[in-house]
Amino acid sequence: MVEPRGKHVPVLLDRCLELLAPALDRPGHPPTGRTVYVDGTLGLGGHAEAVLTAHPETILVGLDRDTEALAHSGRRLERFGDRVHLVHAVYDELPQVLPKLGIEKVDGILFDLGVSSLQLDEADRGFAYAQDAPLDMRMDQTSGTTAQDIVNGYSAQELSRVLRVYGEERFANRIAAAIVRERAKAPITSSALLAELVRDSIPAPARRTGGHPAKRTFQALRIEVNGELSTWERALPAAIDVLTPGGRVVVLSYHSLEDKITKQAFAARARSTGPVDLPVELPGTGPTLRLLTRGGAELPSEEEVARNPRAASVRLRAAQLIEQKQGP
């Protein structure tokens, strides 16, 4: 197993710790004395390590679909002993994971969505357009469809939809047509070849701004390969349902569609569901979430981005579960 390159810098670490602390440090809660923190996207374990260090009476349930990430983080967190429970699972499987560990409810949850540092840095995973590698892009390399399958198997119309919706790519039709023409000669198996095809499909004036021309295409394919948006739509409501009253969930997203799902899920539970014309709120109709990031998502500071360039596109949202008022 190859060690990750460079130093892993967790995104918005201080702010995440600040938001989670009130849920993990509650005197007398739970009666057992140990709160439960879930890291739904464990990665290299940077956030998890900081939480376990800051909260000595907290136990960790760490999920990741990437077996290599679990191996790295397992070594990193080994010193915390029986406070650590690592599980090979996708984050929408949390309701199935917790009962197997004898856990019913949790106090804090973090989701750091998108591709991990490990996946970006290891060329053979195929996530990075700047390095030549097989077109894989699976976060879980033990199963599933690869980017190569999609690039060589989808119709031009399907490819264009993926690039337009998930990559917000203006030139989706041109890129899809170029892919179909090229694969008629031979299957496209190389990330370098795909990046070159994308670059040549985009008009020269448009290539001069917005970073690498293949960035949006590779993002779109990664989201499609891993079913990221549909998984997230299931995962967030399920995570909220396993919070204890007073528990908190923090979400770091890097794509506008991920953030939109988060915003809508939080907003739906942060407002009353009762009739607006009644003088009192009916039992069971009050808000169940309190939004902790008022006025929209929080963005990284210039200092954060300078320290960690991968934080540039992050949007942070957080919410706290409140007790539902009972009837009179």
XYZ file of C-alpha atoms in Angstrom:
328
model
C 0.000 0.000 0.000
C 1.440 3.363 -1.099
C 1.631 6.114 1.504
C -0.312 9.313 0.666
C 1.810 12.054 -0.884
C 2.364 15.266 1.050
C 0.639 16.418 4.207
C -3.107 15.840 4.517
C -4.859 19.083 5.531
C -8.507 18.616 6.634
C -10.834 21.234 5.156
C -12.283 23.876 7.544
C -11.081 21.822 10.495
C -11.344 24.523 13.185
C -14.865 25.500 12.144
C -15.998 21.864 12.070
C -14.633 21.309 15.579
C -16.355 24.474 16.795
C -19.719 23.385 15.401
C -19.503 19.808 16.706
C -18.219 20.634 20.202
C -21.563 21.563 21.845
C -23.044 18.214 20.778
C -20.052 16.143 21.922
C -19.407 17.943 25.231
C -22.710 17.798 27.118
C -22.435 17.241 30.898
C -24.432 14.172 31.913
C -25.155 13.177 28.332
C -25.290 10.376 27.635
C -25.586 8.558 30.971
C -22.792 6.202 29.862
C -20.480 9.205 29.581
C -19.439 8.533 25.967
C -20.851 10.509 23.074
C -20.854 9.086 19.535
C -19.357 10.897 16.546
C -19.914 9.619 12.996
C -17.528 10.512 10.200
C -19.505 9.478 7.157
C -16.608 10.145 4.767
C -13.579 9.111 6.797
C -10.926 9.479 4.083
C -7.470 9.799 5.628
C -8.968 10.461 9.065
C -7.876 14.060 9.584
C -11.191 15.350 10.930
C -11.721 12.171 12.957
C -8.304 12.390 14.596
C -8.935 16.000 15.640
C -12.367 15.165 17.093
C -11.068 12.189 19.086
C -8.189 14.296 20.421
C -10.442 17.192 21.432
C -13.116 14.956 23.002
C -11.552 12.117 25.053
C -14.955 10.658 25.975
C -16.191 10.415 22.398
C -16.188 7.270 20.286
C -15.900 7.265 16.509
C -17.903 5.416 13.872
C -15.971 6.000 10.653
C -17.426 5.021 7.279
C -15.719 4.941 3.907
C -16.395 3.070 0.684
C -12.668 3.150 -0.145
C -10.832 0.197 1.420
C -7.461 1.870 0.899
C -8.606 4.965 2.795
C -9.815 2.768 5.649
C -6.409 1.095 5.868
C -4.577 4.432 6.026
C -6.955 5.971 8.562
C -6.926 2.790 10.629
C -3.196 3.177 11.148
C -3.564 6.872 11.863
C -6.259 6.319 14.503
C -4.822 3.155 16.044
C -3.683 4.975 19.187
C -7.318 5.652 20.162
C -7.938 1.940 20.710
C -11.498 0.771 21.336
C -12.886 4.268 20.801
C -12.593 3.698 17.036
C -14.985 1.643 14.888
C -14.173 1.702 11.172
C -16.620 0.243 8.649
C -16.377 -0.380 4.908
C -19.663 1.192 3.843
C -21.174 4.050 1.864
C -22.630 6.830 3.996
C -26.235 6.072 3.048
C -25.765 2.721 4.834
C -25.426 4.371 8.263
C -28.849 3.131 9.517
C -27.706 -0.454 8.838
C -24.229 0.045 10.310
C -25.206 1.462 13.715
C -27.324 -1.491 14.995
C -24.463 -3.874 14.233
C -22.319 -1.810 16.612
C -25.030 -1.715 19.269
C -25.617 2.007 18.711
C -29.089 3.499 18.411
C -28.457 7.254 18.267
C -25.442 9.506 17.685
C -24.440 12.985 18.820
C -22.423 14.441 15.972
C -22.026 13.661 12.267
C -19.651 15.047 9.645
C -19.838 14.572 5.893
C -16.912 15.828 3.799
C -18.280 15.122 0.331
C -16.518 14.748 -2.994
C -13.235 13.093 -3.864
C -10.638 12.542 -1.143
C -6.995 13.641 -1.080
C -5.924 10.002 -1.323
C -7.954 9.436 -4.485
C -6.686 12.620 -6.126
C -3.058 12.009 -5.249
C -2.807 8.386 -6.381
C -2.464 8.456 -10.158
C -3.608 4.875 -10.735
C -7.111 5.682 -9.470
C -7.883 7.755 -12.575
C -9.434 10.747 -10.788
C -6.800 13.292 -11.818
C -6.756 14.698 -15.340
C -3.163 15.916 -14.885
C -1.777 12.363 -14.589
C -2.164 9.498 -17.043
C -3.939 6.464 -15.581
C -6.624 3.885 -16.404
C -10.115 5.409 -16.442
C -11.422 3.957 -13.179
C -12.706 6.695 -10.795
C -14.462 4.235 -8.463
C -14.255 5.244 -4.823
C -14.852 1.595 -3.968
C -12.546 -0.390 -6.214
C -14.095 -3.686 -5.142
C -17.244 -3.223 -7.229
C -19.210 -1.062 -9.623
C -19.003 0.600 -13.025
C -15.806 2.390 -14.057
C -15.392 5.649 -15.953
C -14.039 3.576 -18.837
C -17.339 1.666 -18.969
C -19.277 4.930 -19.167
C -17.031 6.655 -21.696
C -17.126 3.658 -24.031
C -20.686 2.494 -23.350
C -22.968 5.510 -23.016
C -24.634 7.031 -26.050
C -23.709 10.554 -27.123
C -26.966 11.808 -25.615
C -26.299 10.082 -22.274
C -22.737 11.374 -22.147
C -23.886 14.903 -22.919
C -26.469 14.764 -20.118
C -23.889 13.600 -17.577
C -21.408 16.323 -18.552
C -24.047 19.057 -18.664
C -25.854 18.204 -15.416
C -23.020 16.967 -13.179
C -20.172 18.982 -14.682
C -22.119 22.092 -15.686
C -20.146 21.842 -18.919
C -21.211 24.344 -21.612
C -19.613 22.290 -24.374
C -21.108 18.942 -23.341
C -22.452 18.111 -26.801
C -19.120 18.790 -28.503
C -17.187 16.727 -25.976
C -19.658 13.817 -26.171
C -19.444 13.803 -29.983
C -15.638 13.777 -29.846
C -15.671 10.845 -27.428
C -17.991 8.845 -29.667
C -15.809 9.535 -32.732
C -12.612 8.533 -30.944
C -13.955 5.334 -29.399
C -15.118 4.169 -32.844
C -11.408 3.794 -33.659
C -10.471 2.061 -30.373
C -11.742 2.000 -26.779
C -10.770 5.011 -24.666
C -8.869 3.642 -21.668
C -6.494 6.460 -20.704
C -7.201 9.545 -18.587
C -4.588 11.464 -20.597
C -6.341 10.654 -23.880
C -9.706 11.697 -22.460
C -8.270 14.963 -21.122
C -6.769 15.685 -24.553
C -10.092 14.959 -26.290
C -11.894 17.340 -23.946
C -9.300 20.061 -24.418
C -9.487 19.833 -28.203
C -13.303 19.971 -28.108
C -13.440 23.290 -26.268
C -12.904 26.505 -28.266
C -9.546 28.148 -27.613
C -10.978 31.358 -26.045
C -12.904 29.265 -23.481
C -9.772 27.278 -22.600
C -7.975 30.393 -21.390
C -10.115 30.758 -18.236
C -11.636 28.506 -15.586
C -8.726 26.166 -14.915
C -7.982 22.916 -16.726
C -10.444 22.308 -19.617
C -11.046 18.698 -18.487
C -11.907 19.595 -14.875
C -15.688 19.629 -15.346
C -15.737 16.451 -17.464
C -13.740 14.465 -14.912
C -15.949 15.753 -12.104
C -19.104 14.739 -13.975
C -17.808 11.239 -14.713
C -16.747 10.742 -11.078
C -20.209 11.718 -9.832
C -21.863 9.362 -12.317
C -19.512 6.450 -11.561
C -20.105 6.662 -7.817
C -23.771 7.675 -7.834
C -22.823 10.529 -5.537
C -25.944 12.687 -5.784
C -28.522 9.905 -5.476
C -26.556 8.467 -2.553
C -26.466 11.870 -0.856
C -30.210 12.328 -1.303
C -30.724 9.136 0.728
C -27.898 9.627 3.193
C -28.637 13.047 4.681
C -32.240 12.419 5.821
C -31.163 9.037 7.226
C -28.340 10.704 9.153
C -30.642 13.335 10.653
C -32.977 10.551 11.783
C -30.265 8.935 13.951
C -29.269 12.131 15.785
C -30.076 12.556 19.475
C -31.918 15.769 20.435
C -29.195 18.392 20.581
C -27.085 16.411 18.126
C -25.455 18.179 15.210
C -24.659 17.416 11.580
C -22.013 19.290 9.581
C -21.747 19.043 5.787
C -18.872 20.127 3.545
C -19.845 20.074 -0.132
C -17.897 21.062 -3.225
C -20.541 20.976 -5.937
C -23.597 23.171 -6.323
C -25.942 20.181 -6.702
C -24.638 18.568 -3.482
C -25.108 21.852 -1.662
C -28.615 22.259 -3.087
C -29.633 18.837 -1.734
C -28.208 19.764 1.682
C -29.922 23.150 1.730
C -33.305 21.687 0.812
C -33.079 18.807 3.314
C -32.183 21.178 6.150
C -34.808 23.761 5.183
C -37.586 21.160 5.050
C -36.995 20.227 8.694
C -36.269 23.742 9.933
C -39.800 25.000 9.303
C -43.225 24.153 10.692
C -45.416 21.737 8.769
C -48.644 22.860 10.435
C -51.339 25.181 9.008
C -50.030 28.764 8.928
C -53.322 30.329 10.068
C -53.530 28.585 13.469
C -52.720 30.648 16.596
C -50.751 27.753 18.127
C -48.550 25.072 16.641
C -50.059 21.593 16.525
C -48.149 18.786 18.270
C -45.695 17.122 15.923
C -45.700 19.938 13.358
C -42.935 22.158 14.710
C -39.431 22.485 13.270
C -37.102 19.608 14.107
C -33.851 21.282 13.000
C -32.180 24.539 13.960
C -29.919 25.933 11.260
C -26.449 26.794 12.545
C -25.202 28.549 9.410
C -27.541 31.479 8.951
C -27.752 33.363 5.676
C -26.726 30.431 3.492
C -23.626 28.311 3.323
C -20.341 29.385 4.896
C -17.406 29.822 2.517
C -13.683 29.451 3.241
C -11.586 32.461 4.142
C -8.684 33.593 1.964
C -6.342 32.290 4.651
C -7.977 28.844 4.555
C -7.628 28.602 0.771
C -4.011 29.762 0.909
C -3.272 27.059 3.478
C -5.326 24.397 1.699
C -6.151 25.069 -1.991
C -8.578 22.139 -2.062
C -10.876 24.166 0.192
C -11.466 26.773 -2.529
C -14.887 25.518 -3.628
C -16.182 24.236 -0.269
C -19.564 25.233 1.134
C -20.320 24.448 4.783
C -23.797 23.954 6.253
C -24.720 22.686 9.713
C -27.859 22.017 11.731
C -28.904 20.833 15.192
C -31.745 18.473 16.055
C -34.238 20.066 18.448
C -36.755 18.282 20.636
C -40.243 18.208 19.196
C -42.687 20.012 21.467
C -45.322 17.777 22.931
C -49.012 18.610 23.214
C -50.396 20.660 26.138
